[in-house]
Short mmCIF file of C-alpha atoms in Angstrom, two decimals:
data_model
loop_
_atom_site.label_atom_id
_atom_site.label_comp_id
_atom_site.label_asym_id
_atom_site.label_seq_id
_atom_site.Cartn_x
_atom_site.Cartn_y
_atom_site.Cartn_z
CA LEU A 6 118.74 114.22 89.34
CA ASP A 7 115.86 116.00 87.61
CA ARG A 8 113.05 114.25 89.45
CA ILE A 9 112.56 112.54 92.80
CA ARG A 10 109.44 110.48 93.41
CA PHE A 11 108.71 109.67 97.04
CA MET A 12 106.26 106.83 96.64
CA THR A 13 104.87 105.73 99.98
CA SER A 14 104.85 106.34 103.70
CA HIS A 15 103.13 104.68 106.64
CA PRO A 16 100.92 107.43 108.11
CA LYS A 17 102.65 107.19 111.49
CA ASP A 18 106.01 107.85 109.78
CA LEU A 19 105.04 110.85 107.63
CA SER A 20 106.92 113.67 109.33
CA ASP A 21 106.27 117.40 109.23
CA ARG A 22 109.78 117.75 107.78
CA LEU A 23 108.89 115.55 104.81
CA ILE A 24 105.62 117.45 104.29
CA VAL A 25 107.58 120.73 104.21
CA ALA A 26 109.96 119.16 101.67
CA PHE A 27 107.02 118.49 99.33
CA GLY A 28 106.33 122.23 99.33
CA GLU A 29 109.93 123.41 99.05
CA CYS A 30 111.81 120.88 96.92
CA GLU A 31 111.10 121.58 93.25
CA LYS A 32 112.49 118.21 92.18
CA LEU A 33 110.18 116.29 94.50
CA CYS A 34 107.12 115.14 92.52
CA LYS A 35 103.73 116.35 93.71
CA TYR A 36 102.49 112.86 94.47
CA ILE A 37 102.38 110.64 97.53
CA HIS A 38 100.99 107.20 98.23
CA LEU A 39 99.67 107.29 101.78
CA PRO A 40 97.80 104.08 102.68
CA VAL A 41 94.86 104.65 105.02
CA GLN A 42 93.54 101.01 104.92
CA ALA A 43 90.14 102.06 106.38
CA GLY A 44 88.22 105.27 106.94
CA SER A 45 86.85 104.08 110.27
CA SER A 46 88.86 104.60 113.45
CA ARG A 47 87.24 101.50 114.95
CA VAL A 48 88.44 99.34 112.06
CA LEU A 49 91.90 100.93 112.16
CA GLU A 50 92.14 100.13 115.86
CA ARG A 51 91.18 96.50 115.19
CA MET A 52 93.87 96.41 112.49
CA ASN A 53 96.38 97.69 115.09
CA ARG A 54 97.37 100.52 112.73
CA ARG A 55 98.41 102.97 115.50
CA TYR A 56 96.68 105.94 113.90
CA SER A 57 93.07 107.08 113.66
CA ARG A 58 90.92 108.49 110.90
CA GLU A 59 91.52 111.94 112.45
CA ASP A 60 95.31 111.44 112.48
CA TYR A 61 95.23 110.54 108.79
CA LEU A 62 93.00 113.49 107.96
CA GLU A 63 95.42 115.86 109.72
CA LEU A 64 98.26 114.55 107.52
CA ILE A 65 96.16 115.19 104.41
CA ARG A 66 95.40 118.73 105.60
CA LYS A 67 99.11 119.41 106.13
CA LEU A 68 100.05 117.95 102.73
CA ARG A 69 97.43 120.02 100.92
CA ALA A 70 98.45 123.15 102.82
CA ALA A 71 102.06 122.61 101.70
CA VAL A 72 101.14 121.59 98.13
CA PRO A 73 97.50 122.38 97.23
CA ASP A 74 97.60 120.34 94.02
CA ILE A 75 99.40 117.28 95.41
CA ALA A 76 98.05 113.99 94.07
CA ILE A 77 97.32 111.46 96.78
CA SER A 78 96.75 107.75 96.37
CA THR A 79 95.82 105.28 99.07
CA ASP A 80 95.22 101.62 99.88
CA ILE A 81 91.98 100.24 101.31
CA ILE A 82 91.40 96.82 102.85
CA VAL A 83 87.77 95.78 102.46
CA GLY A 84 86.05 93.28 104.73
CA PHE A 85 88.39 93.23 107.71
CA PRO A 86 86.81 91.06 110.44
CA GLY A 87 84.08 92.97 112.23
CA GLU A 88 83.60 95.50 109.41
CA THR A 89 79.85 96.07 109.40
CA ASP A 90 77.96 97.82 106.60
CA GLU A 91 78.00 100.96 108.76
CA LEU A 92 81.77 100.83 109.29
CA PHE A 93 82.35 100.19 105.58
CA MET A 94 80.23 103.24 104.73
CA GLU A 95 82.45 105.31 107.04
CA THR A 96 85.34 104.37 104.75
CA TYR A 97 83.31 104.99 101.59
CA VAL A 98 82.17 108.46 102.71
CA PHE A 99 85.66 109.31 104.02
CA LEU A 100 87.11 108.64 100.57
CA ARG A 101 84.26 110.20 98.59
CA ASP A 102 83.62 113.35 100.60
CA VAL A 103 86.78 114.05 102.59
CA ILE A 104 90.01 112.68 101.07
CA ARG A 105 89.00 112.38 97.38
CA PRO A 106 92.23 110.57 96.39
CA ALA A 107 93.39 110.51 92.78
CA PHE A 108 93.99 106.75 92.95
CA ILE A 109 92.67 104.01 95.25
CA HIS A 110 94.18 100.53 95.48
CA ILE A 111 91.55 98.14 96.85
CA PHE A 112 92.26 94.80 98.50
CA PRO A 113 89.73 92.38 99.98
CA TYR A 114 90.84 91.13 103.39
CA SER A 115 92.22 87.60 103.35
CA LYS A 116 93.18 85.52 106.35
CA ARG A 117 96.84 85.16 107.22
CA ALA A 118 97.62 82.21 109.44
CA GLY A 119 98.91 83.12 112.87
CA THR A 120 97.41 86.62 112.95
CA PRO A 121 94.81 87.65 115.55
CA ALA A 122 92.44 88.75 112.76
CA ALA A 123 92.45 85.26 111.24
CA GLU A 124 91.16 83.83 114.53
CA ARG A 125 88.26 86.28 114.87
CA LYS A 126 84.75 84.85 114.70
CA ASP A 127 83.27 87.91 112.94
CA GLN A 128 84.73 87.23 109.48
CA VAL A 129 83.03 89.06 106.61
CA GLN A 130 81.48 86.84 103.93
CA ASP A 131 83.22 86.77 100.55
CA CYS A 132 80.04 87.89 98.74
CA VAL A 133 79.88 90.98 100.99
CA LYS A 134 83.57 91.75 100.36
CA THR A 135 83.00 91.41 96.61
CA LYS A 136 80.09 93.87 96.71
CA ARG A 137 82.11 96.38 98.74
CA VAL A 138 85.11 96.07 96.41
CA GLN A 139 82.81 96.79 93.45
CA MET A 140 81.41 99.88 95.18
CA LEU A 141 84.92 101.20 95.84
CA GLU A 142 86.08 100.38 92.31
CA GLU A 143 83.23 102.49 90.94
CA LEU A 144 84.14 105.32 93.32
CA CYS A 145 87.81 104.98 92.39
CA SER A 146 86.97 105.27 88.69
CA GLU A 147 84.84 108.37 89.34
CA LEU A 148 87.49 110.09 91.47
CA HIS A 149 90.29 109.21 89.07
CA GLN A 150 88.35 110.59 86.10
CA GLU A 151 87.66 113.78 88.05
CA PHE A 152 91.39 114.06 88.80
CA ILE A 153 92.31 113.59 85.13
CA GLU A 154 89.69 116.15 84.04
CA SER A 155 91.03 118.69 86.54
CA ASN A 156 94.46 118.39 84.88
CA LYS A 157 93.30 118.79 81.26
CA GLY A 158 94.90 121.72 79.50
CA ILE A 159 97.73 121.94 82.04
CA SER A 160 101.34 121.67 80.89
CA GLU A 161 103.20 118.99 82.82
CA LYS A 162 106.64 117.47 82.59
CA VAL A 163 106.52 113.81 81.56
CA LEU A 164 109.32 111.29 81.89
CA PHE A 165 108.92 108.79 79.05
CA GLU A 166 110.32 105.45 80.14
CA SER A 167 108.77 102.58 78.21
CA THR A 168 106.35 101.39 75.54
CA ASP A 169 102.95 99.83 76.08
CA ARG A 170 101.48 96.75 74.38
CA LYS A 171 100.31 98.84 71.43
CA GLY A 172 103.78 100.24 70.77
CA GLN A 173 102.89 103.63 72.21
CA MET A 174 105.41 105.42 74.40
CA GLU A 175 104.43 105.70 78.07
CA GLY A 176 105.48 108.05 80.79
CA TYR A 177 104.25 109.76 83.93
CA THR A 178 103.71 113.32 84.99
CA GLY A 179 105.03 114.42 88.36
CA ASN A 180 101.57 113.89 89.84
CA TYR A 181 101.46 110.36 88.41
CA ILE A 182 99.18 110.69 85.40
CA ARG A 183 100.11 108.07 82.82
CA ILE A 184 100.61 109.61 79.37
CA SER A 185 100.78 107.77 76.05
CA ARG A 186 101.97 109.16 72.73
CA PRO A 187 103.35 107.83 69.44
CA TYR A 188 106.70 106.12 69.85
CA ASP A 189 109.77 108.31 69.43
CA PRO A 190 113.06 106.66 70.47
CA GLU A 191 114.63 110.10 70.98
CA LEU A 192 112.29 110.79 73.91
CA ILE A 193 112.88 107.62 75.95
CA GLY A 194 114.47 108.58 79.26
CA LYS A 195 113.86 112.29 78.68
CA ILE A 196 111.56 114.70 80.48
CA VAL A 197 109.29 116.50 78.03
CA ASP A 198 106.67 119.23 78.49
CA VAL A 199 103.25 117.88 77.52
CA VAL A 200 99.81 119.51 77.66
CA ILE A 201 97.40 117.06 79.28
#
């Protein structure tokens, strides 16, 4: 194997041993998807996530100590029952000022029958969820562009795997930047050095 991509971990399962592996294993890509779901410990507790904002932040500190340029992506659930404007802003500021992930996947909360959250009386209105999703999408775009800009001019190894709708070849760097270039069948399935 030339490349290993560890995609995702529940924060409570991300071990110190795995964090050390990110720093020591050259074949392990410098990218991890680590869903936080909310940047407010109160919301995380209501979600029964079994970790706090501080626990998550400590994992990020350890990851960045092991691999300073590791790319981190995360998931956010917007509008969980009881999420006030203040609690939402805790998540917004946590992402913007503290974590600064390269990618954010945003999901509006939706009821699931049989769950305690679905029975709660403090459901967040759909129009409020929509506004919060838009705010996070704008932040996501800003942070992602900043991440891309910080990688410009850097030589990265890209594994070209497929073609896009325009017939361009597509592949990913180790830190999960999607690269497109003119189609060349000789490069499919190969790892090539590319300057971002």
